[in-house]
PDB file of C-alpha atoms in Angstrom:
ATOM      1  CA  UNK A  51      82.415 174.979  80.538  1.00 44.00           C
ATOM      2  CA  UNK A  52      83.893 171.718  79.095  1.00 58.00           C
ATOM      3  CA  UNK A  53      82.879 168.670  81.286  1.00 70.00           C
ATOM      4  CA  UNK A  54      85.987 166.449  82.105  1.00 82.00           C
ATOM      5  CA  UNK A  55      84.417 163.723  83.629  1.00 92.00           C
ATOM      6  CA  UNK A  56      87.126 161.597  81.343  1.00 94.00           C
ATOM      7  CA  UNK A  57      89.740 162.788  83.994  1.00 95.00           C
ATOM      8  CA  UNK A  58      88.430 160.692  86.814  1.00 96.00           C
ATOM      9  CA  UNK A  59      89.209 157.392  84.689  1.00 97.00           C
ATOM     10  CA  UNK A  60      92.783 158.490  83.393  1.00 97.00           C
ATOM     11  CA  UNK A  61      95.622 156.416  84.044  1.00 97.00           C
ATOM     12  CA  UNK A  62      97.565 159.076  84.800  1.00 97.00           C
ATOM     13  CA  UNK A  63      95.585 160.251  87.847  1.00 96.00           C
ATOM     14  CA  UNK A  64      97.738 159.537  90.074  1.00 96.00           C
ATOM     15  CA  UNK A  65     101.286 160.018  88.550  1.00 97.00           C
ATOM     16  CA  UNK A  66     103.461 162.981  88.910  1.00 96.00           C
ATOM     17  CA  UNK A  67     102.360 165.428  86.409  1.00 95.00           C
ATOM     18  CA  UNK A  68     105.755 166.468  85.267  1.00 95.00           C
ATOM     19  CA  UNK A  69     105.897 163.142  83.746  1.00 96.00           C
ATOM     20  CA  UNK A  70     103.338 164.339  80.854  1.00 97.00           C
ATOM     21  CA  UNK A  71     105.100 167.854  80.731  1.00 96.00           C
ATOM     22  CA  UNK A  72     108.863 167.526  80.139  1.00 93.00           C
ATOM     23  CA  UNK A  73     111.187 170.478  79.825  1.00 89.00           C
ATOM     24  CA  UNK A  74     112.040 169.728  75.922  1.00 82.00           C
ATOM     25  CA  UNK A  75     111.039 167.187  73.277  1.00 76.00           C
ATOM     26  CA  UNK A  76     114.484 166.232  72.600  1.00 79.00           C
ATOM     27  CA  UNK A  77     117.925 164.938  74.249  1.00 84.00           C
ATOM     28  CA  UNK A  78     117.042 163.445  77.729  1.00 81.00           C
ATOM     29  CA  UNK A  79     113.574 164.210  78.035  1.00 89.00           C
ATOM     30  CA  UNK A  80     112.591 162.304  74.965  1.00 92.00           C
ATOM     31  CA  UNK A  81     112.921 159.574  77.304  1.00 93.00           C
ATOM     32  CA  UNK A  82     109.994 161.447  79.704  1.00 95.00           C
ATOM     33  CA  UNK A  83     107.767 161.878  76.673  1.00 95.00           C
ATOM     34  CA  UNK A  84     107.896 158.404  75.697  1.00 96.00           C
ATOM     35  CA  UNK A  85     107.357 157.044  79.206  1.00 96.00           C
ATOM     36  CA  UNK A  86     104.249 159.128  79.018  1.00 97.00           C
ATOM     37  CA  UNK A  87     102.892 158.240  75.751  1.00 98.00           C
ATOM     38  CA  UNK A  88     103.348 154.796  76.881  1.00 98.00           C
ATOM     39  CA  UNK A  89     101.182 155.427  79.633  1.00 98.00           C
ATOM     40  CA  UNK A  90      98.846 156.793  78.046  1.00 98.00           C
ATOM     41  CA  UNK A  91      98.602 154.009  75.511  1.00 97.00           C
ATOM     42  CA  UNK A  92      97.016 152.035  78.064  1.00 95.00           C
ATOM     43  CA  UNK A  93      94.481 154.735  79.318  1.00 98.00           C
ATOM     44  CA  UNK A  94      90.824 154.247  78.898  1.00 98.00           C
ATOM     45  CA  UNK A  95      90.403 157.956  78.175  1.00 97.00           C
ATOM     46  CA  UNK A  96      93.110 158.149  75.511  1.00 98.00           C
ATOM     47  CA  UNK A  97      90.570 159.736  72.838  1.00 97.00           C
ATOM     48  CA  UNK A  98      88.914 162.357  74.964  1.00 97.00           C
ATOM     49  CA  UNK A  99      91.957 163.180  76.397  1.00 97.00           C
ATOM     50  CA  UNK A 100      93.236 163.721  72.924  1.00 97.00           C
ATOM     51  CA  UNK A 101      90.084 165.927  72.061  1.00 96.00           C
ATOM     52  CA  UNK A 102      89.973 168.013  74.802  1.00 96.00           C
ATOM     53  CA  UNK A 103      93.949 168.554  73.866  1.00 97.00           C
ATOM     54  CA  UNK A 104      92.985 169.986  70.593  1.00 96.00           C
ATOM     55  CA  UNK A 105      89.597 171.503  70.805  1.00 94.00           C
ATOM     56  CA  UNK A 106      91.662 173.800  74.303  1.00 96.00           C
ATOM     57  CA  UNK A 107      94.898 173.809  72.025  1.00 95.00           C
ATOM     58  CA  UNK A 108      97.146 172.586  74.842  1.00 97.00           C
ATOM     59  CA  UNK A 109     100.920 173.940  73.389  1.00 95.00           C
ATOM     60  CA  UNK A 110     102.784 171.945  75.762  1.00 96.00           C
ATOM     61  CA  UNK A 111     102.736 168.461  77.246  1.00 97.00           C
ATOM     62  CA  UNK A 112     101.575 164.896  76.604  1.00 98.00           C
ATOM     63  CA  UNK A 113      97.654 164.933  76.068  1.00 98.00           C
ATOM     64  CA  UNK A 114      95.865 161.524  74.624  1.00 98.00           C
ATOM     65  CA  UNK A 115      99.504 160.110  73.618  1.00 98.00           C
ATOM     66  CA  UNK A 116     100.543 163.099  71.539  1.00 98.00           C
ATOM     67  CA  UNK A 117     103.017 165.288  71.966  1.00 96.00           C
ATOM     68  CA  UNK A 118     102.684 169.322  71.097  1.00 96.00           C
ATOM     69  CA  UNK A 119     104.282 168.835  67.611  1.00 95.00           C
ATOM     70  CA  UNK A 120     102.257 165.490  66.876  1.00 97.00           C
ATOM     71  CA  UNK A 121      98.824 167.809  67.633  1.00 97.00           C
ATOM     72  CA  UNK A 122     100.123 170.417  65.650  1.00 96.00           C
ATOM     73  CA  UNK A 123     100.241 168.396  62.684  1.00 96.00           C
ATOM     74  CA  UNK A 124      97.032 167.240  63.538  1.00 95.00           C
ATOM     75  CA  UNK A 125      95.054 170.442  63.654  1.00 93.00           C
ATOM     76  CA  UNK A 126      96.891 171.115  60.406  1.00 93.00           C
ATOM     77  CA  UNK A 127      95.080 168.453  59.094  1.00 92.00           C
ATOM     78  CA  UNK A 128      91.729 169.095  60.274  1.00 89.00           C
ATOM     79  CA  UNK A 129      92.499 172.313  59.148  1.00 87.00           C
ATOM     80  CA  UNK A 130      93.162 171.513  55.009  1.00 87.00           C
ATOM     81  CA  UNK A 131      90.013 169.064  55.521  1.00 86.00           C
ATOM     82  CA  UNK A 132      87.481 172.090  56.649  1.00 80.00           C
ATOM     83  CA  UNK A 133      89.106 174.397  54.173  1.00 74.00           C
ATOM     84  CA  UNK A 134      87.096 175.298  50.807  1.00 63.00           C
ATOM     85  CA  UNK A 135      90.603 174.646  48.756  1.00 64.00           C
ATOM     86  CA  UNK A 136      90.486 171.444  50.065  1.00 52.00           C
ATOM     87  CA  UNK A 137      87.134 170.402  49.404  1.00 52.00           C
ATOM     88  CA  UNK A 138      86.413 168.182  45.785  1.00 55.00           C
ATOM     89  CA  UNK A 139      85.452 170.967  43.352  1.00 55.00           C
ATOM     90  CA  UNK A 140      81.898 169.939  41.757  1.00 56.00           C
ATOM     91  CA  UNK A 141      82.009 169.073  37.969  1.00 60.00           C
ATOM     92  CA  UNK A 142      79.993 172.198  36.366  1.00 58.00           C
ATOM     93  CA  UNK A 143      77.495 171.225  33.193  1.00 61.00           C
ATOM     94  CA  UNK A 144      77.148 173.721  30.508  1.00 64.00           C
ATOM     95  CA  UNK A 145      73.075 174.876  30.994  1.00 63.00           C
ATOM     96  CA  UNK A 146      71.089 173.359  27.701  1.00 68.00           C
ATOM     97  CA  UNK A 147      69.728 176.028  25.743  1.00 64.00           C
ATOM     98  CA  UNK A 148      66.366 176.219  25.418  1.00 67.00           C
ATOM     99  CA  UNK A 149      63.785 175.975  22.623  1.00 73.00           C
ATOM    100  CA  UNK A 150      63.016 179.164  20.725  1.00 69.00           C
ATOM    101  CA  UNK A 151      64.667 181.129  22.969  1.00 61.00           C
ATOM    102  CA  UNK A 152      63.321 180.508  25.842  1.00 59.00           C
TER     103      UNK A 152
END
């Protein structure tokens, strides 16, 4: 069980939850989500907020400032980082050949 001891500090704690979960991303409620990403630019827990977003992979809602599309592209990017395509390919040395054979 994750401990979210961070929750107790938030600045959000005591506003109206629907604030950080808005029915769209666009048209009116683009409003909502930036009225909650301002909030949370203020919040002491911004960062674990933000990691407990993405290590639970919350799909909807305002977590640590993001929204669902912004922490998309950012598990997409922790993603290419942990994958072995996208890790520097060591230079390989040709083996010297040894003396006599051997």
């Amino acid at each position: 069980m994750m401990m979210l001891d961070w929750t107790r500090r938030a600045a959000c704690l005591d506003l109206d939850p629907e604030l950080f979960f808005p029915i769209s991303q666009e048209g009116p409620s683009q409003s909502q989500v930036q009225r909650a990403k301002h909030v949370c630019g203020g919040c002491p827990v911004q960062e674990a907020c933000l990691d407990y977003a993405l290590s639970t992979r919350q799909a909807y809602g305002v977590w640590g400032g993001t929204d669902p599309e912004q922490r998309r592209e950012l598990r997409a990017l922790a993603a290419a980082r942990l994958s072995p395509q996208a890790a520097p390919r060591r230079e390989t040395v040709p083996a010297r050949s040894l003396r006599d054979g051997r």
